[in-house]
Coordinates of C-alpha atoms in Angstrom, one line a residue:
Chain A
X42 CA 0.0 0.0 0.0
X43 CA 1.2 3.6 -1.2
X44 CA -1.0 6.1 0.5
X45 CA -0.9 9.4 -1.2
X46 CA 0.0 11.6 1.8
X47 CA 2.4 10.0 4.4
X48 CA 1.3 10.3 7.9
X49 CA 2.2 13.0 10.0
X50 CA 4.8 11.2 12.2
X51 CA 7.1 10.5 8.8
X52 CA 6.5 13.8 7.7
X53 CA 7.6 15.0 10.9
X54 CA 10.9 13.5 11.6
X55 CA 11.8 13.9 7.7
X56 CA 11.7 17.7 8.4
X57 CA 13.6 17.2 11.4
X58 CA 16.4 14.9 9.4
X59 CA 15.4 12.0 11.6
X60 CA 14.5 9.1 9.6
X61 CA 16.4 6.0 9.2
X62 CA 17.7 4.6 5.7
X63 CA 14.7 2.2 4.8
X64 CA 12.4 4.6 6.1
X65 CA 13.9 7.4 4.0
X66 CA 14.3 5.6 1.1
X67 CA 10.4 4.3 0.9
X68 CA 9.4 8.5 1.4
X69 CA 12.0 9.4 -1.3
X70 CA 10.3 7.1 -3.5
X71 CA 6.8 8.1 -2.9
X72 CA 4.7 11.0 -5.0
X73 CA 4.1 12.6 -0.9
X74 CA 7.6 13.2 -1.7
X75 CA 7.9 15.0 -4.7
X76 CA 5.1 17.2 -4.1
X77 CA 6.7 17.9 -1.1
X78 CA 9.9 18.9 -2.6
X79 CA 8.0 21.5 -5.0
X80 CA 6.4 22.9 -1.5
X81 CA 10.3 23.4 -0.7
X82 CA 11.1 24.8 -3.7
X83 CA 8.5 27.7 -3.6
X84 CA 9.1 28.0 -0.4
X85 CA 12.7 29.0 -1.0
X86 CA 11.9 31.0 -3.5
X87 CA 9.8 33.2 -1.0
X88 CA 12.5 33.1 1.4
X89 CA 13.9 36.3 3.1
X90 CA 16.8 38.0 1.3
X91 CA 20.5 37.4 2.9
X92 CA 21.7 39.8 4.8
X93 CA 24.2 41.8 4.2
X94 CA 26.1 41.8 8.0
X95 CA 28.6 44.3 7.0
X96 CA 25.9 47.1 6.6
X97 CA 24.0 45.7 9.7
X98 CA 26.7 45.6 12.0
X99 CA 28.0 49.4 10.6
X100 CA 24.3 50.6 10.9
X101 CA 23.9 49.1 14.6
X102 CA 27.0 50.5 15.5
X103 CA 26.1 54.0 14.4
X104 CA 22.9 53.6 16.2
X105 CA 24.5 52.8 19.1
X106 CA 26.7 55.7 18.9
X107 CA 23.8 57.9 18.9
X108 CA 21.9 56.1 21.6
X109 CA 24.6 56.6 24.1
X110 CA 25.5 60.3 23.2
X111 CA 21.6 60.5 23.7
X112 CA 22.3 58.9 27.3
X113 CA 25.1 61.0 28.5
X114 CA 23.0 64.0 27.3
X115 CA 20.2 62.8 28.9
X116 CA 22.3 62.2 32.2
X117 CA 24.4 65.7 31.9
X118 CA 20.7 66.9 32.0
X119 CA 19.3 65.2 34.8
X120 CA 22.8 66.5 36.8
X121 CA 22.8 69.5 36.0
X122 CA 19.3 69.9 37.4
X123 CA 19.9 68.1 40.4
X124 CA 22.9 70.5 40.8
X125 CA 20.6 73.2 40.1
X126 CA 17.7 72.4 42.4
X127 CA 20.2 71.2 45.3
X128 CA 21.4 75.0 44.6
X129 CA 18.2 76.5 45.1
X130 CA 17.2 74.0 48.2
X131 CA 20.2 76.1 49.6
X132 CA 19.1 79.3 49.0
X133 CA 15.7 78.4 50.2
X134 CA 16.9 76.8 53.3
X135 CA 19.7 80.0 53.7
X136 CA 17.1 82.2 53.4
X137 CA 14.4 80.8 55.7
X138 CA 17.6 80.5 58.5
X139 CA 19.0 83.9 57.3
X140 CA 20.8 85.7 60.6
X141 CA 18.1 88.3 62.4
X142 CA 19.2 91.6 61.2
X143 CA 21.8 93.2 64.2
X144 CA 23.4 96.6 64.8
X145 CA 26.5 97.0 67.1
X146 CA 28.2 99.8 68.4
X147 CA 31.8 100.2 69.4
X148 CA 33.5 102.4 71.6
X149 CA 32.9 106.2 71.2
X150 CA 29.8 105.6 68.9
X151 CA 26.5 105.9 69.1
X152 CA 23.7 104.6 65.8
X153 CA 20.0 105.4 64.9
X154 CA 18.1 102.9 64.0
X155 CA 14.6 102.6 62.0
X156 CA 13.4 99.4 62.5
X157 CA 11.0 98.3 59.6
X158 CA 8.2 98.7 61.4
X159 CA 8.8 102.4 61.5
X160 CA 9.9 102.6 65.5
X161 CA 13.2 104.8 65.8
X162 CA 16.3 104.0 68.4
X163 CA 19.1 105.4 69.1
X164 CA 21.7 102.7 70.3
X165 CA 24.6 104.4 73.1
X166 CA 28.2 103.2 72.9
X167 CA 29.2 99.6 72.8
X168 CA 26.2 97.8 72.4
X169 CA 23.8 95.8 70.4
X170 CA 20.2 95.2 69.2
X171 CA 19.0 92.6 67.6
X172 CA 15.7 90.8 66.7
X173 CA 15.2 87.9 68.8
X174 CA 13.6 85.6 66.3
X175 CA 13.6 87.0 62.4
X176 CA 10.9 84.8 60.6
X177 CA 7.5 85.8 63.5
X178 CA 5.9 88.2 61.5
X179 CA 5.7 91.5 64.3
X180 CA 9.2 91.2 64.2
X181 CA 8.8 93.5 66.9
X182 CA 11.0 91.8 69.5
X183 CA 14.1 93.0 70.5
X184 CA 16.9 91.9 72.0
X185 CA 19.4 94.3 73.6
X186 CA 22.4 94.4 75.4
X187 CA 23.9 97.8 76.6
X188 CA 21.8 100.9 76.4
X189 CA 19.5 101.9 74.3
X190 CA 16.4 104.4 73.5
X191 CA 13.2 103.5 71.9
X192 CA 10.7 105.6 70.1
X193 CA 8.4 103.5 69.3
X194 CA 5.4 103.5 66.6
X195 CA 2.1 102.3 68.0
X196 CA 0.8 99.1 66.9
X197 CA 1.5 95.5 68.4
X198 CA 3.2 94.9 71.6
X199 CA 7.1 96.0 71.5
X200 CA 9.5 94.1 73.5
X201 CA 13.0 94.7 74.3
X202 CA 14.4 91.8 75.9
X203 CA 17.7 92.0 77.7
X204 CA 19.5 89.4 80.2
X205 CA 18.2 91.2 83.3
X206 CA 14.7 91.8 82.4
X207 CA 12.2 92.6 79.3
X208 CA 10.0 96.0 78.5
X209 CA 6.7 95.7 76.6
X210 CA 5.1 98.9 75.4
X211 CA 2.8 99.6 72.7
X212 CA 4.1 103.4 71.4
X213 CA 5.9 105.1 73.5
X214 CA 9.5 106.9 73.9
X215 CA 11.6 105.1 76.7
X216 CA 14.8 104.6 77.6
X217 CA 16.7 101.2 77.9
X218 CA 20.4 100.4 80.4
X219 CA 21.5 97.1 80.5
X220 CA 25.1 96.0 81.6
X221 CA 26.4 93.8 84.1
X222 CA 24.2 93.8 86.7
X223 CA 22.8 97.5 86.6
X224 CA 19.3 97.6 84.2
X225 CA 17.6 100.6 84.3
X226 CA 14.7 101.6 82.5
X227 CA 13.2 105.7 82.3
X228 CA 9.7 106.2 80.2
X229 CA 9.4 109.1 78.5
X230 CA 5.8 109.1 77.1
X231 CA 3.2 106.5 76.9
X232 CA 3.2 103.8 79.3
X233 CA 5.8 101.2 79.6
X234 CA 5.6 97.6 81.3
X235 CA 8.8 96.5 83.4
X236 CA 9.6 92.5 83.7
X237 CA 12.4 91.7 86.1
X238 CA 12.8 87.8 87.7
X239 CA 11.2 89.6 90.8
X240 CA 9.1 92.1 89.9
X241 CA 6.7 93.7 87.7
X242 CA 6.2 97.4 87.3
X243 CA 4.1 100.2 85.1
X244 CA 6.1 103.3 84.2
X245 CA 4.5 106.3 83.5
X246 CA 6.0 109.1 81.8
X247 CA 8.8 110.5 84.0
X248 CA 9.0 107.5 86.1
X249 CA 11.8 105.3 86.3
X250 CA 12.9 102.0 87.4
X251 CA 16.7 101.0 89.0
X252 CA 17.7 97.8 89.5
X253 CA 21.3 97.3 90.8
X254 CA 22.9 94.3 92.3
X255 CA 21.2 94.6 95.5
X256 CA 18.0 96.8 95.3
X257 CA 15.3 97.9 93.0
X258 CA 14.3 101.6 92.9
X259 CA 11.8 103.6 90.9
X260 CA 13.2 107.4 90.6
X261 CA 11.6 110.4 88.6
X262 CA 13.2 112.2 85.6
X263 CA 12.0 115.4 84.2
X264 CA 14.0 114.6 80.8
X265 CA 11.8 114.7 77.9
X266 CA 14.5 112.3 75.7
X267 CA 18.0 110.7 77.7
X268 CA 20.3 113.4 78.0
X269 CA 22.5 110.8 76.1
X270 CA 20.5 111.3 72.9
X271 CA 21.9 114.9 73.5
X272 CA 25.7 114.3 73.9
X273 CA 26.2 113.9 77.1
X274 CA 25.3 111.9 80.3
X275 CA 23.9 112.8 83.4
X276 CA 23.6 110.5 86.5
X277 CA 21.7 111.2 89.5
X278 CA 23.2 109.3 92.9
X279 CA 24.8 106.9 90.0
X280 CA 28.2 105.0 91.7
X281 CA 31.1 106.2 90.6
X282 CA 32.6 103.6 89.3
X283 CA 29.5 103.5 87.0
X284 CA 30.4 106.8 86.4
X285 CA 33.7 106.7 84.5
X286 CA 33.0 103.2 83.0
X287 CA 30.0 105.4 80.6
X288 CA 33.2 107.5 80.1
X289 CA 35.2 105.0 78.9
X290 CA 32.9 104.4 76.4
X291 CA 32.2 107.3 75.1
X292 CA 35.4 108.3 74.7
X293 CA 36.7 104.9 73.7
X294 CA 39.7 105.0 76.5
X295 CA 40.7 102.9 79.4
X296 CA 40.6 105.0 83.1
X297 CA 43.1 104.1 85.5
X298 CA 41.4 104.6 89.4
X299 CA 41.4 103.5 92.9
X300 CA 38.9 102.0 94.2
X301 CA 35.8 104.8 94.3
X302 CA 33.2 101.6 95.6
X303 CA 30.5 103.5 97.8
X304 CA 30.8 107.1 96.2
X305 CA 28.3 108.5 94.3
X306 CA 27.9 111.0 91.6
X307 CA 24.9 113.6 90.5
X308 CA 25.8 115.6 87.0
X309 CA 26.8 115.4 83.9
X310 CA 29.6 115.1 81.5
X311 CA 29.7 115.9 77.5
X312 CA 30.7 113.7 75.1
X313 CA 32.9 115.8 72.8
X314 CA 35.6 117.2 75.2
X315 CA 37.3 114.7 77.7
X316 CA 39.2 117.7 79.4
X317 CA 35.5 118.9 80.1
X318 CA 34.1 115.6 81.1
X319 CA 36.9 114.5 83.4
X320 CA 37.0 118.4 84.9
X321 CA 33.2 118.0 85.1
X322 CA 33.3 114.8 87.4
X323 CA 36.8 115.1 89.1
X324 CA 36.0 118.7 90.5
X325 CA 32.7 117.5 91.6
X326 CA 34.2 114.8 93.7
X327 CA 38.0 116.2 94.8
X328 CA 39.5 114.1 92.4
X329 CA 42.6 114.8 90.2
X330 CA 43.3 113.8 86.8
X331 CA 46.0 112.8 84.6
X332 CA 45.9 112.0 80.6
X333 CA 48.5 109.4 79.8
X334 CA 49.5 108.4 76.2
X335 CA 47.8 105.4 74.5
X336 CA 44.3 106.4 75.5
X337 CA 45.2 106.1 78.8
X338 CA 43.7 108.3 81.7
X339 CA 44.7 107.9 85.5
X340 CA 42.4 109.1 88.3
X341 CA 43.8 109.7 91.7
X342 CA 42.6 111.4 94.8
Chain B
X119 CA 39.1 40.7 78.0
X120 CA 40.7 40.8 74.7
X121 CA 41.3 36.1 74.8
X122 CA 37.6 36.1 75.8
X123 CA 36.7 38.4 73.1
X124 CA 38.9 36.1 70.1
X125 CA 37.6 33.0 71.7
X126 CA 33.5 34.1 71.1
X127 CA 35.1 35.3 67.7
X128 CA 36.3 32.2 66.5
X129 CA 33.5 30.1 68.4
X130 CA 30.9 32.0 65.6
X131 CA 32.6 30.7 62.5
X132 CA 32.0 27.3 61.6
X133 CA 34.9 25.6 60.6
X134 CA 36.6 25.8 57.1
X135 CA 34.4 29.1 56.8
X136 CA 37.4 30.5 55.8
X137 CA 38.1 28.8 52.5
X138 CA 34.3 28.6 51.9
X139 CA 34.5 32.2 51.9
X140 CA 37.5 32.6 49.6
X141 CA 35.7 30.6 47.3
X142 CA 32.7 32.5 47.1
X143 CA 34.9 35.7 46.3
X144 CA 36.8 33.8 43.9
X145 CA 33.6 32.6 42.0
X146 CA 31.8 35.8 42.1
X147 CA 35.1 37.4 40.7
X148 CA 34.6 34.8 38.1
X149 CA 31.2 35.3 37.5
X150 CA 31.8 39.0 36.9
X151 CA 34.5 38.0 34.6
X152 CA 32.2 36.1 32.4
X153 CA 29.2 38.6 32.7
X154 CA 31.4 41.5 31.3
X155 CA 32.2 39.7 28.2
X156 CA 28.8 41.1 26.1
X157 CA 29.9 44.5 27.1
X158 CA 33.4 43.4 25.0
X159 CA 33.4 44.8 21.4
X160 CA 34.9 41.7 19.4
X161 CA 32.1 39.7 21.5
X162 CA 29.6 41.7 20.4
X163 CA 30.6 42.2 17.1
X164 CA 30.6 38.4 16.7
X165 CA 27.2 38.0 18.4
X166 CA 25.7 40.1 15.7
X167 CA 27.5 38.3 12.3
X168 CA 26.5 35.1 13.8
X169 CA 23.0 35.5 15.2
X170 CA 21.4 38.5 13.4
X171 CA 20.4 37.2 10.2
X172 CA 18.4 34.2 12.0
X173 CA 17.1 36.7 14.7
X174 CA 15.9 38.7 11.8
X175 CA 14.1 35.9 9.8
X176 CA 12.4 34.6 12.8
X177 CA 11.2 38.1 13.5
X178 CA 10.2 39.1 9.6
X179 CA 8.6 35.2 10.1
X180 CA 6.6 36.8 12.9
X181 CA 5.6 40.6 11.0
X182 CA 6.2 39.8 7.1
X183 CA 7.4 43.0 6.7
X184 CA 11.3 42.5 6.0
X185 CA 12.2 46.2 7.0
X186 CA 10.4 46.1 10.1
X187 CA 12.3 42.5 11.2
X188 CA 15.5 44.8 10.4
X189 CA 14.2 47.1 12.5
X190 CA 13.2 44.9 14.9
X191 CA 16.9 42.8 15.1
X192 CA 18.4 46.1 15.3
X193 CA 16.7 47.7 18.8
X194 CA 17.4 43.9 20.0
X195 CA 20.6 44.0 19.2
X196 CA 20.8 47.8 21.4
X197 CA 18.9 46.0 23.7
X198 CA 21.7 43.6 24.1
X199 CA 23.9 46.4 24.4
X200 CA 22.3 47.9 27.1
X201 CA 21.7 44.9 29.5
X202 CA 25.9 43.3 28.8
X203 CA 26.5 43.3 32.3
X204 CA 23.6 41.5 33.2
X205 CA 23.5 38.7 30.3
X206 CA 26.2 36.3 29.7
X207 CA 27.1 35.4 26.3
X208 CA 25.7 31.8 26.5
X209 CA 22.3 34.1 27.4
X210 CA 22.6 36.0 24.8
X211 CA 20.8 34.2 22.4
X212 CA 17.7 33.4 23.9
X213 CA 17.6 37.0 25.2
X214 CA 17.4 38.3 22.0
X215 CA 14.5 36.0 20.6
X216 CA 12.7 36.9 23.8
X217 CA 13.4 40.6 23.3
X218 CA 13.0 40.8 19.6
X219 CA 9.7 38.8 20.1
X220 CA 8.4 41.6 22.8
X221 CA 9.5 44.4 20.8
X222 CA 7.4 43.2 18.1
X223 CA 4.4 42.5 20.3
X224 CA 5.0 45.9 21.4
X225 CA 5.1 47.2 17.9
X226 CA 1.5 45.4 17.1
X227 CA -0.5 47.7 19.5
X228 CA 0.2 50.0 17.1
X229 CA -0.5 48.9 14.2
X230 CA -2.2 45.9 12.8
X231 CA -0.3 43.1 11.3
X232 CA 0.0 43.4 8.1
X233 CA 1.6 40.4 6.3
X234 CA 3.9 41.1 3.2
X235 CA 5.2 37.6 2.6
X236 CA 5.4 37.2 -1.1
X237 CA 7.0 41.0 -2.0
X238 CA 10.1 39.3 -2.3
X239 CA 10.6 38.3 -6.1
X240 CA 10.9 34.9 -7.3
X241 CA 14.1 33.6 -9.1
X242 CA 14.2 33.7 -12.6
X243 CA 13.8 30.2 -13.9
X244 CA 14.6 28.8 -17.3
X245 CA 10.8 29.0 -18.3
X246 CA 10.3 25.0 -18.6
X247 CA 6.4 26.0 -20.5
X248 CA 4.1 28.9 -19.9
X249 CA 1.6 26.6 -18.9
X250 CA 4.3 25.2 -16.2
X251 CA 5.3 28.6 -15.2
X252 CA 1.7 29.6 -14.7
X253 CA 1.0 26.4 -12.5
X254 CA 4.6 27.1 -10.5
X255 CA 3.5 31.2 -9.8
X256 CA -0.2 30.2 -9.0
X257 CA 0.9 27.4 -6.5
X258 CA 3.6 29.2 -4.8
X259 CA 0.9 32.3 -4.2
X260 CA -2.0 29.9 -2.8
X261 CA 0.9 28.3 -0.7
X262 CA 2.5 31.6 0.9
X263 CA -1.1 33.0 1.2
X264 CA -1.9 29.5 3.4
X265 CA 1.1 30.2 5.4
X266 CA 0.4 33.9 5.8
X267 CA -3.0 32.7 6.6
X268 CA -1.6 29.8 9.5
X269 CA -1.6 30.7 13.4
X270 CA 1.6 32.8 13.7
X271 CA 3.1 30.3 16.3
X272 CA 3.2 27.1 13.7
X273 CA 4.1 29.6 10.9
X274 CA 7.3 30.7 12.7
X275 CA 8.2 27.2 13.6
X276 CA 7.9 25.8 10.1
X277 CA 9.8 28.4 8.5
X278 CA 12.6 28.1 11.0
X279 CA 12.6 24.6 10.2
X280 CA 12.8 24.7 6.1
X281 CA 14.6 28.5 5.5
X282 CA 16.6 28.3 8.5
X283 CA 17.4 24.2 8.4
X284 CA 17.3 24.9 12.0
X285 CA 16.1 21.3 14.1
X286 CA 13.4 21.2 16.5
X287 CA 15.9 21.2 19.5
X288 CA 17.4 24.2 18.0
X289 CA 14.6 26.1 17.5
X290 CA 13.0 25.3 21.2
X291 CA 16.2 26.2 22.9
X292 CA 16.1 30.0 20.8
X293 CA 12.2 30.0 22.1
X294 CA 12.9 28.6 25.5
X295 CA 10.0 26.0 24.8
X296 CA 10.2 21.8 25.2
X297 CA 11.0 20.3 21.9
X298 CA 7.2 18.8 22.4
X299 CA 6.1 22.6 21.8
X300 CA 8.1 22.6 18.9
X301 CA 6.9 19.2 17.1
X302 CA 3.2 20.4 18.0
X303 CA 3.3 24.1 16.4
X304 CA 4.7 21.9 13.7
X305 CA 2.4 19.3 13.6
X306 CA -0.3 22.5 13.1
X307 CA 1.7 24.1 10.4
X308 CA 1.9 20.5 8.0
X309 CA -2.2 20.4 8.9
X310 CA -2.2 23.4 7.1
X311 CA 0.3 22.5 4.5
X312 CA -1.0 19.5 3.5
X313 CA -4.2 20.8 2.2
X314 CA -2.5 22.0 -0.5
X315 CA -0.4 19.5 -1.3

């Protein structure tokens, strides 16, 4: 028997080169077979082109090329705005932890201020102001060391804070001394509220508040602005020693003197004319004076 | 303090961790070795004369379009490229067939299918008799349009097997299926075939 199609399983293993001799030779004889081959023949004919590998390869490797200049552009991008955005992360971060705005005086100096809420001060010799925390909106907290005086627009609560006590005042012109241990505080129009770790106290205008090492006094003043505002200083029952430490900073020297613990001085002294101020006080209290070289003056009895 | 401290030390380590260690660095030194060889031009290079011409028939086998199966082989090939460090060269093969295949699926979401298989032109034969010649051209276009017609799976398969010459176990290691997947898409594509014959 010759059946007209072989059955699948020859067909099969032909295709995969697997039959045996007598096998192969009883399919190579059969007309399956040759029809077969013709299937093979147009298949070949419809087979895909060769391929030239030479052109292939060259076209790959250009597209490669451009591929991984696309890459390192793309990755040159993607740095340079991480670099950029780190950069303005910084700025961001510098500006929202930017320093409070300060002024400082030296020795011999004295600098007005306008705040930017409009409030005026005048800051004395060697000290500072500063805002105590720059990103609260009022930004009208203060922080001072030294002596100071405000005029300040109404509005919010002000507050000057200093290491030995705080002032709040809502408008008002007053007067602010803070060193060591001596913190005094004069109001000059308006009302003015006095925190110290012991006490509390309302100034009215012309009243003043003293607090020394020991005690804490209120006093009057009939100034209408610090005489210091005006060039010079006055003290009323202020220790001497106080005394010639203002001078040394308003003249930006060093006094040489004996120990003056327990004396007191009322009056004033300018701040242009040393031979003025030193007459001013020495007379005043049987003192004598010499000026040394080097900014040096020496006090003696 | 310090004896106690060597003594808990060495009590932790089983013994001959030492050498077991060594030889995992050695091996994973070797490993890496092997790995990088893609990433090596001349290996490349030779991947590409000696696999892209089948990689492309077995794709155009797929689309019928012959420039897209360039097309295809090429991003593959990029493909390869891309990944050398993570696919060793005895990989490589399979990885391309795989990608290749996926690129084309890829492709079809596009566009439909569209099945060129008989663009390319027939050898010029001595002409035995028009009447021969006619019967030749007529057959061969009811054959290809029977095997453009055939489930894409048996199609590819067959053609491997009678362009290519590839075997079955060839052709299901490329396709990472059992030579039983093979001889069945196969099976499908002479059920086919045979109607014609």
């Amino acid at each position: 028997m010759e059946p007209q199609q072989p059955d699948n399983d020859i067909l099969l293993r032909w295709l995969n080169g697997e039959l045996s001799g007598e096998e192969l030779r009883r399919w190579e004889s059969s007309e399956g077979y040759r029809r077969w081959q013709s299937v093979q023949a147009a298949l070949e004919r419809g087979a895909p082109r060769p391929m030239d590998h030479e052109a292939a390869l060259a076209r790959l490797l250009a597209a490669r090329h451009k591929r991984s200049r696309a890459s390192t552009r793309r990755l040159r991008l993607i740095w340079v705005s991480g670099i950029a955005a780190a950069i303005a992360g910084l700025a961001l971060l510098l500006w929202l932890f930017r320093p409070a705005p300060e002024w400082a005086t030296g020795l011999a100096a004295k600098e007005a201020i306008t705040l930017p809420d409009g409030s005026e001060v005048i800051l004395n010799a060697s000290s500072a102001l500063r805002y105590k925390d720059n990103r609260k909106g009022s930004g009208r907290e203060v922080e001072l060391e030294g002596e100071a005086y405000f005029s300040v627009t109404k509005g919010s609560t002000f507050q000057v804070s200093t290491a030995l006590g705080s002032v709040q005042v809502l408008g008002t012109r007053f007067n602010v001394f803070a060193r060591g241990q001596r913190f005094e505080v004069s109001c000059l129009e308006g009302k003015v509220l006095v925190r110290t770790d012991s006490r509390q106290d309302t100034l009215l205008p012309g009243q003043g508040l003293k607090k020394t090492e020991g005690a804490t006094d209120t006093f009057t003043t009939e100034a209408t602005t610090p005489s210091w505002t005006n060039g010079q200083s006055s003290f009323q029952l202020a220790p001497l020693p106080e005394v010639f430490r203002e001078m040394e900073r308003q003249y930006g020297i060093q006094i040489l003197a004996p120990d003056l613990a327990g004396r007191t001085f009322t009056g004033r002294f300018p701040h242009d004319d040393l031979e003025v101020a030193l007459k001013a006080v020495c007379e005043a209290m049987g003192l004598e004076y010499t000026i040394l070289d080097e900014g040096k003056v020496r006090i003696t009895e | 303090m310090a004896e106690s401290h060597v003594m808990s030390y060495e009590s932790r380590i089983p013994p001959f961790a030492h050498q077991r260690i060594i030889l995992y660095l050695s091996g994973s030194l070797h490993r890496r070795a092997m790995m990088n060889d893609v990433c090596k031009e001349d290996v490349y290079r030779q991947l590409f004369l000696g696999l892209s011409e089948r990689l492309r028939n077995y794709l155009y086998y797929h689309c019928g379009d012959a420039s897209q199966a360039e097309d295809l082989t090429q991003e593959a090939f990029l493909r390869l490229w891309e990944y050398c460090r993570k696919v060793p060269p005895e990989k490589a093969k399979a990885f391309l067939y795989r990608v290749g295949y996926n690129l084309f699926l890829d492709g079809i979401k596009h566009q439909k299918v569209v099945l060129k298989f008989r663009n390319q032109p027939a050898e010029e034969k001595a002409v035995e008799s028009p009447e021969f010649e006619y019967e030749t051209r007529e057959f061969e276009a009811r054959l290809w349009d029977t095997i453009a017609a055939m489930p894409e799976n048996s199609r590819v398969v067959f053609l491997m097997n009678r362009l290519d010459g590839m075997t079955y176990r060839e052709i299901a290691e490329l396709l990472e299926i059992s030579v039983k997947a093979v001889e069945k898409r196969m099976k499908g594509a002479l059920e086919v075939v045979r109607g014609l014959v």
